[in-house]
Amino acid sequence: MTARVRVPATSANLGAGFDCVGIAVDRWLVAAVTLGGTGISIRRRGTLNAVRVRADQDLFTRGFRAACAAGGASPAGGGATIEASSDIPVGCGLGSSAAAIVAGALLADAALELGLSRSQILEISTAIEGHPDNVAPAICGGAVLSVQTPAGLVASSLRVSPAIELLIAVPPFPNSTKAARAALPQMLPHSDAVVAAGRAAALVQGLATGDGALLGAALDDVLHVPFRRARVPGYDAVVAAAQSAGAFGATLSGAGSAILAIAPRERSAAVGAAMIAAWRAAGVEAELIRSARPVPGASAHRGPSISHPVPSESP
């Protein structure tokens, strides 16, 4: 039996929404699984070609096995072969890790007919990823707020005003998420926590209304960006260029290296061009990803015939 999945890229934090807000982005990981054999083998194409990890640390495998455990099943014959292709930049703050985890879990659920709910897939994937900000929009699509409650993880879709556009400038170099987290302080002053709480609220309301003042405040984060920005060469210049061209603000996409700006729709082309030009002036040829409309979440299908086959070549 085979199953196939399609999972979007994601941008997390969006400034003040640290570890709790993310949005789906129009880049995709597509994967298929065939059950049988011994162990779980992975065949990678596209941006995944650069991924080299030990078998026990592979994120497709971890997602697949975790879903099997949650559903009380094991791969037929004890093994599976996963073929995956992706055009999501790896290590640049666009949720490539979350996409692989979600893909593995959904492949197991579909191929073995485990009957897991999307809430269960969210819990499984978050336990592996460590935080839900990329996982939730990869599963649900659109913009999502994820909050841990006494009853479990709650994910709620956020409204995004059609008057705004997200622009993500992606340089050709990664930034280690592990190193970026290590750069964060263990404690912050209470006054900074108060500012962070207000700006997180501004992010949710600003996304919904397109209010430039709220979005400008929300993108000026105090929890993580001040401690991570120095790890991304050209960060200050790209952010300044985006703002000068008309963006409400700009910030790291996830932990970087990509930089995300939010702009009024009528200024989006100019903002994107300014970000790319700023990086080019620093000797970096970056790629621009525009997100002008909601991107759907992951889809999974059991059987050989689906509308989104695994590409035979790199996307």
Short mmCIF file of C-alpha atoms in Angstrom, two decimals:
data_model
loop_
_atom_site.label_atom_id
_atom_site.label_comp_id
_atom_site.label_asym_id
_atom_site.label_seq_id
_atom_site.Cartn_x
_atom_site.Cartn_y
_atom_site.Cartn_z
CA MET A 1 0.00 0.00 0.00
CA THR A 2 1.16 3.53 -0.76
CA ALA A 3 0.23 6.97 0.47
CA ARG A 4 1.26 10.46 -0.56
CA VAL A 5 1.33 13.82 1.17
CA ARG A 6 1.89 17.46 0.33
CA VAL A 7 3.06 19.85 3.09
CA PRO A 8 3.68 23.62 2.81
CA ALA A 9 6.61 25.65 4.03
CA THR A 10 5.97 27.93 6.98
CA SER A 11 7.28 31.16 8.47
CA ALA A 12 7.19 31.31 12.26
CA ASN A 13 7.17 34.00 14.95
CA LEU A 14 6.33 36.92 12.58
CA GLY A 15 8.14 39.11 15.05
CA ALA A 16 6.39 39.12 18.41
CA GLY A 17 4.62 35.75 18.01
CA PHE A 18 7.64 33.85 19.31
CA ASP A 19 7.05 30.08 19.33
CA CYS A 20 3.28 30.52 18.97
CA VAL A 21 2.40 32.18 15.62
CA GLY A 22 3.20 30.93 12.13
CA ILE A 23 1.87 31.11 8.60
CA ALA A 24 1.90 28.69 5.66
CA VAL A 25 4.05 29.70 2.69
CA ASP A 26 3.71 28.66 -0.95
CA ARG A 27 6.65 26.25 -1.11
CA TRP A 28 6.07 22.52 -0.84
CA LEU A 29 7.39 19.20 0.31
CA VAL A 30 5.83 16.26 -1.53
CA ALA A 31 6.38 12.69 -0.32
CA ALA A 32 5.16 9.14 -0.87
CA VAL A 33 5.56 5.94 1.13
CA THR A 34 5.50 2.30 0.10
CA LEU A 35 5.15 -0.20 2.93
CA GLY A 36 7.29 -3.32 3.18
CA GLY A 37 10.90 -4.34 3.51
CA THR A 38 13.09 -3.88 6.57
CA GLY A 39 13.54 -0.57 8.36
CA ILE A 40 12.61 2.84 6.98
CA SER A 41 14.63 4.15 4.05
CA ILE A 42 14.46 7.71 2.69
CA ARG A 43 15.08 8.83 -0.90
CA ARG A 44 15.48 12.61 -1.21
CA ARG A 45 15.32 15.07 -4.09
CA GLY A 46 15.25 18.84 -4.49
CA THR A 47 16.45 20.88 -1.52
CA LEU A 48 16.42 17.70 0.58
CA ASN A 49 19.52 16.49 -1.26
CA ALA A 50 21.59 18.56 1.15
CA VAL A 51 20.15 16.81 4.23
CA ARG A 52 22.47 14.21 5.76
CA VAL A 53 21.46 12.80 9.14
CA ARG A 54 21.73 9.54 11.04
CA ALA A 55 18.82 7.19 10.45
CA ASP A 56 17.63 7.44 14.05
CA GLN A 57 17.56 11.25 13.80
CA ASP A 58 15.82 11.49 10.43
CA LEU A 59 12.68 13.63 10.81
CA PHE A 60 10.58 11.70 8.27
CA THR A 61 11.37 8.52 10.18
CA ARG A 62 10.67 10.08 13.58
CA GLY A 63 7.31 11.45 12.42
CA PHE A 64 6.39 8.14 10.81
CA ARG A 65 7.30 6.05 13.85
CA ALA A 66 5.65 8.44 16.31
CA ALA A 67 2.37 8.27 14.37
CA CYS A 68 2.60 4.46 14.26
CA ALA A 69 3.10 4.38 18.02
CA ALA A 70 0.17 6.73 18.61
CA GLY A 71 -2.05 4.61 16.37
CA GLY A 72 -0.91 1.29 17.84
CA ALA A 73 0.45 -0.03 14.54
CA SER A 74 3.70 -0.88 12.81
CA PRO A 75 4.68 -0.73 9.12
CA ALA A 76 3.60 -3.78 7.14
CA GLY A 77 6.50 -6.18 6.94
CA GLY A 78 8.36 -4.05 9.48
CA GLY A 79 9.54 -1.36 7.07
CA ALA A 80 8.76 1.38 4.58
CA THR A 81 10.36 3.39 1.80
CA ILE A 82 9.71 7.13 1.74
CA GLU A 83 10.43 9.17 -1.38
CA ALA A 84 10.44 12.93 -0.83
CA SER A 85 11.06 16.02 -2.92
CA SER A 86 10.98 19.62 -1.75
CA ASP A 87 11.55 23.18 -2.89
CA ILE A 88 11.54 24.51 0.69
CA PRO A 89 14.93 26.09 1.51
CA VAL A 90 16.61 24.09 4.27
CA GLY A 91 17.87 25.80 7.41
CA CYS A 92 16.65 29.27 6.42
CA GLY A 93 13.66 29.72 8.72
CA LEU A 94 10.94 28.32 6.46
CA GLY A 95 9.92 25.24 8.42
CA SER A 96 11.72 22.55 6.44
CA SER A 97 12.09 20.44 9.60
CA ALA A 98 8.43 20.79 10.56
CA ALA A 99 7.36 19.87 7.03
CA ALA A 100 9.39 16.64 7.16
CA ILE A 101 7.98 15.66 10.56
CA VAL A 102 4.39 16.37 9.50
CA ALA A 103 4.93 14.49 6.24
CA GLY A 104 6.23 11.41 8.06
CA ALA A 105 3.33 11.39 10.51
CA LEU A 106 0.70 11.89 7.81
CA LEU A 107 2.23 9.20 5.60
CA ALA A 108 1.95 6.68 8.43
CA ASP A 109 -1.59 7.76 9.21
CA ALA A 110 -2.74 7.48 5.60
CA ALA A 111 -0.86 4.32 4.59
CA LEU A 112 -1.79 2.36 7.72
CA GLU A 113 -5.25 3.88 8.12
CA LEU A 114 -4.53 4.83 11.71
CA GLY A 115 -7.45 7.24 11.90
CA LEU A 116 -5.47 9.95 13.71
CA SER A 117 -7.09 13.37 13.95
CA ARG A 118 -5.27 16.52 12.85
CA SER A 119 -5.12 17.49 16.53
CA GLN A 120 -3.25 14.26 17.23
CA ILE A 121 -0.91 14.87 14.30
CA LEU A 122 -0.28 18.34 15.74
CA GLU A 123 0.56 16.93 19.18
CA ILE A 124 2.79 14.21 17.72
CA SER A 125 4.68 16.61 15.47
CA THR A 126 5.06 19.31 18.13
CA ALA A 127 6.53 16.78 20.56
CA ILE A 128 9.29 16.09 18.01
CA GLU A 129 9.79 19.67 16.81
CA GLY A 130 9.69 21.13 20.31
CA HIS A 131 7.31 24.00 19.54
CA PRO A 132 4.14 24.34 17.42
CA ASP A 133 4.67 27.59 15.51
CA ASN A 134 5.80 25.89 12.27
CA VAL A 135 3.96 22.62 12.74
CA ALA A 136 0.47 24.12 13.16
CA PRO A 137 0.33 26.15 9.92
CA ALA A 138 1.97 23.27 8.03
CA ILE A 139 -1.00 21.11 9.10
CA CYS A 140 -3.81 23.68 9.15
CA GLY A 141 -2.74 26.19 6.50
CA GLY A 142 -3.03 29.97 6.70
CA ALA A 143 -1.90 31.81 9.81
CA VAL A 144 -2.24 29.95 13.11
CA LEU A 145 -1.90 30.80 16.80
CA SER A 146 -0.90 27.80 18.93
CA VAL A 147 -1.21 27.86 22.71
CA GLN A 148 -0.41 25.17 25.25
CA THR A 149 -3.28 24.82 27.75
CA PRO A 150 -3.90 22.49 30.72
CA ALA A 151 -6.11 20.46 28.38
CA GLY A 152 -3.45 20.24 25.67
CA LEU A 153 -2.29 22.16 22.64
CA VAL A 154 -4.87 24.45 21.02
CA ALA A 155 -4.38 25.77 17.48
CA SER A 156 -6.60 28.58 16.22
CA SER A 157 -6.63 30.04 12.71
CA LEU A 158 -5.90 33.76 12.50
CA ARG A 159 -7.46 36.16 10.04
CA VAL A 160 -5.02 37.87 7.67
CA SER A 161 -6.20 41.08 6.03
CA PRO A 162 -6.30 40.93 2.22
CA ALA A 163 -4.82 44.44 2.21
CA ILE A 164 -1.37 43.18 3.27
CA GLU A 165 1.27 40.96 1.72
CA LEU A 166 4.15 39.00 3.22
CA LEU A 167 7.49 39.07 1.45
CA ILE A 168 10.32 36.74 2.38
CA ALA A 169 13.86 37.34 1.14
CA VAL A 170 15.84 34.09 1.36
CA PRO A 171 19.65 34.20 1.16
CA PRO A 172 21.65 31.18 -0.03
CA PHE A 173 23.07 30.43 3.41
CA PRO A 174 21.41 28.72 6.39
CA ASN A 175 21.26 29.67 10.04
CA SER A 176 21.41 26.97 12.69
CA THR A 177 18.20 26.93 14.76
CA LYS A 178 20.05 25.21 17.58
CA ALA A 179 22.70 27.94 17.67
CA ALA A 180 20.03 30.64 17.37
CA ARG A 181 18.22 29.25 20.41
CA ALA A 182 21.47 29.04 22.33
CA ALA A 183 21.90 32.78 21.78
CA LEU A 184 18.72 33.57 23.73
CA PRO A 185 19.04 34.71 27.36
CA GLN A 186 17.58 32.61 30.15
CA MET A 187 15.84 35.63 31.71
CA LEU A 188 14.50 39.03 30.64
CA PRO A 189 13.46 42.05 32.70
CA HIS A 190 9.78 42.22 33.60
CA SER A 191 9.49 45.46 31.63
CA ASP A 192 10.62 43.64 28.47
CA ALA A 193 8.05 40.90 29.11
CA VAL A 194 5.33 43.54 29.31
CA VAL A 195 6.43 45.00 25.98
CA ALA A 196 6.54 41.52 24.43
CA ALA A 197 2.99 40.72 25.57
CA GLY A 198 1.64 43.92 24.08
CA ARG A 199 3.41 43.39 20.78
CA ALA A 200 2.16 39.81 20.52
CA ALA A 201 -1.39 41.12 20.88
CA ALA A 202 -0.58 43.79 18.29
CA LEU A 203 0.53 41.06 15.87
CA VAL A 204 -2.78 39.19 16.04
CA GLN A 205 -4.88 42.34 15.66
CA GLY A 206 -2.54 43.83 13.06
CA LEU A 207 -2.71 40.74 10.85
CA ALA A 208 -6.50 40.78 11.04
CA THR A 209 -6.96 44.48 10.30
CA GLY A 210 -3.88 45.39 8.29
CA ASP A 211 -3.22 48.22 10.74
CA GLY A 212 0.27 49.48 9.92
CA ALA A 213 1.00 50.92 13.37
CA LEU A 214 0.16 47.63 15.07
CA LEU A 215 2.15 45.58 12.57
CA GLY A 216 5.13 47.92 12.87
CA ALA A 217 5.14 47.40 16.63
CA ALA A 218 4.62 43.63 16.31
CA LEU A 219 7.55 43.20 13.94
CA ASP A 220 9.87 45.08 16.32
CA ASP A 221 10.38 42.07 18.56
CA VAL A 222 12.14 42.15 21.96
CA LEU A 223 12.16 38.42 22.86
CA HIS A 224 14.39 36.81 20.26
CA VAL A 225 15.35 39.01 17.30
CA PRO A 226 17.74 41.32 19.24
CA PHE A 227 19.79 38.27 20.21
CA ARG A 228 19.72 36.58 16.81
CA ARG A 229 20.02 39.36 14.25
CA ALA A 230 23.84 39.46 14.36
CA ARG A 231 23.91 35.86 13.11
CA VAL A 232 22.44 36.98 9.75
CA PRO A 233 24.87 39.11 7.72
CA GLY A 234 23.04 41.99 6.07
CA TYR A 235 20.03 41.84 8.40
CA ASP A 236 19.97 45.53 9.34
CA ALA A 237 20.42 46.70 5.75
CA VAL A 238 17.65 44.46 4.40
CA VAL A 239 15.22 45.48 7.15
CA ALA A 240 15.99 49.18 6.60
CA ALA A 241 15.50 48.80 2.85
CA ALA A 242 12.12 47.13 3.33
CA GLN A 243 10.93 49.89 5.64
CA SER A 244 12.22 52.65 3.35
CA ALA A 245 10.31 51.09 0.44
CA GLY A 246 7.04 51.14 2.38
CA ALA A 247 6.91 48.01 4.54
CA PHE A 248 5.28 48.27 7.94
CA GLY A 249 8.29 46.40 9.27
CA ALA A 250 10.56 43.41 8.76
CA THR A 251 12.00 40.68 10.94
CA LEU A 252 13.55 37.23 10.92
CA SER A 253 11.54 34.41 9.39
CA GLY A 254 11.76 31.85 12.16
CA ALA A 255 15.36 31.95 13.35
CA GLY A 256 16.54 33.16 9.91
CA SER A 257 18.46 33.42 7.72
CA ALA A 258 15.42 34.50 5.68
CA ILE A 259 13.93 37.92 6.43
CA LEU A 260 10.18 38.55 6.34
CA ALA A 261 8.51 41.88 5.67
CA ILE A 262 4.84 42.82 5.85
CA ALA A 263 3.70 45.56 3.49
CA PRO A 264 0.52 47.12 2.16
CA ARG A 265 -0.37 45.30 -1.02
CA GLU A 266 0.21 48.36 -3.20
CA ARG A 267 3.82 48.64 -1.95
CA SER A 268 4.67 44.94 -1.96
CA ALA A 269 6.51 44.84 -5.29
CA ALA A 270 8.69 47.79 -4.32
CA VAL A 271 9.41 46.30 -0.90
CA GLY A 272 10.42 42.94 -2.34
CA ALA A 273 12.70 44.58 -4.89
CA ALA A 274 14.32 46.74 -2.21
CA MET A 275 15.06 43.73 0.00
CA ILE A 276 16.70 41.83 -2.84
CA ALA A 277 18.68 44.92 -3.88
CA ALA A 278 19.94 45.47 -0.33
CA TRP A 279 21.26 41.95 -0.13
CA ARG A 280 22.76 42.20 -3.61
CA ALA A 281 24.63 45.32 -2.50
CA ALA A 282 26.17 43.16 0.23
CA GLY A 283 27.23 40.56 -2.33
CA VAL A 284 24.37 38.14 -1.63
CA GLU A 285 21.97 36.89 -4.30
CA ALA A 286 18.76 36.25 -2.35
CA GLU A 287 15.47 34.81 -3.57
CA LEU A 288 12.10 36.48 -3.00
CA ILE A 289 9.01 34.54 -1.95
CA ARG A 290 5.74 36.48 -2.04
CA SER A 291 2.73 35.40 0.01
CA ALA A 292 -0.28 37.34 -1.22
CA ARG A 293 -3.06 34.87 -0.41
CA PRO A 294 -3.79 32.10 2.09
CA VAL A 295 -1.86 28.86 1.54
CA PRO A 296 -3.66 25.58 2.40
CA GLY A 297 -2.33 23.11 4.90
CA ALA A 298 -1.07 19.58 4.37
CA SER A 299 -3.04 17.03 2.38
CA ALA A 300 -2.69 13.24 2.49
CA HIS A 301 -4.03 10.52 0.20
CA ARG A 302 -3.97 6.73 0.37
CA GLY A 303 -3.42 4.75 -2.82
CA PRO A 304 -1.44 5.30 -6.02
CA SER A 305 -3.57 7.97 -7.69
CA ILE A 306 -3.52 11.52 -6.32
CA SER A 307 -3.44 14.98 -7.80
CA HIS A 308 0.03 15.88 -6.47
CA PRO A 309 2.52 13.14 -7.40
CA VAL A 310 6.11 13.17 -6.20
CA PRO A 311 8.12 15.01 -8.89
CA SER A 312 10.58 12.91 -10.86
CA GLU A 313 13.05 15.82 -10.80
CA SER A 314 13.96 18.52 -8.34
CA PRO A 315 11.26 21.23 -8.28
#
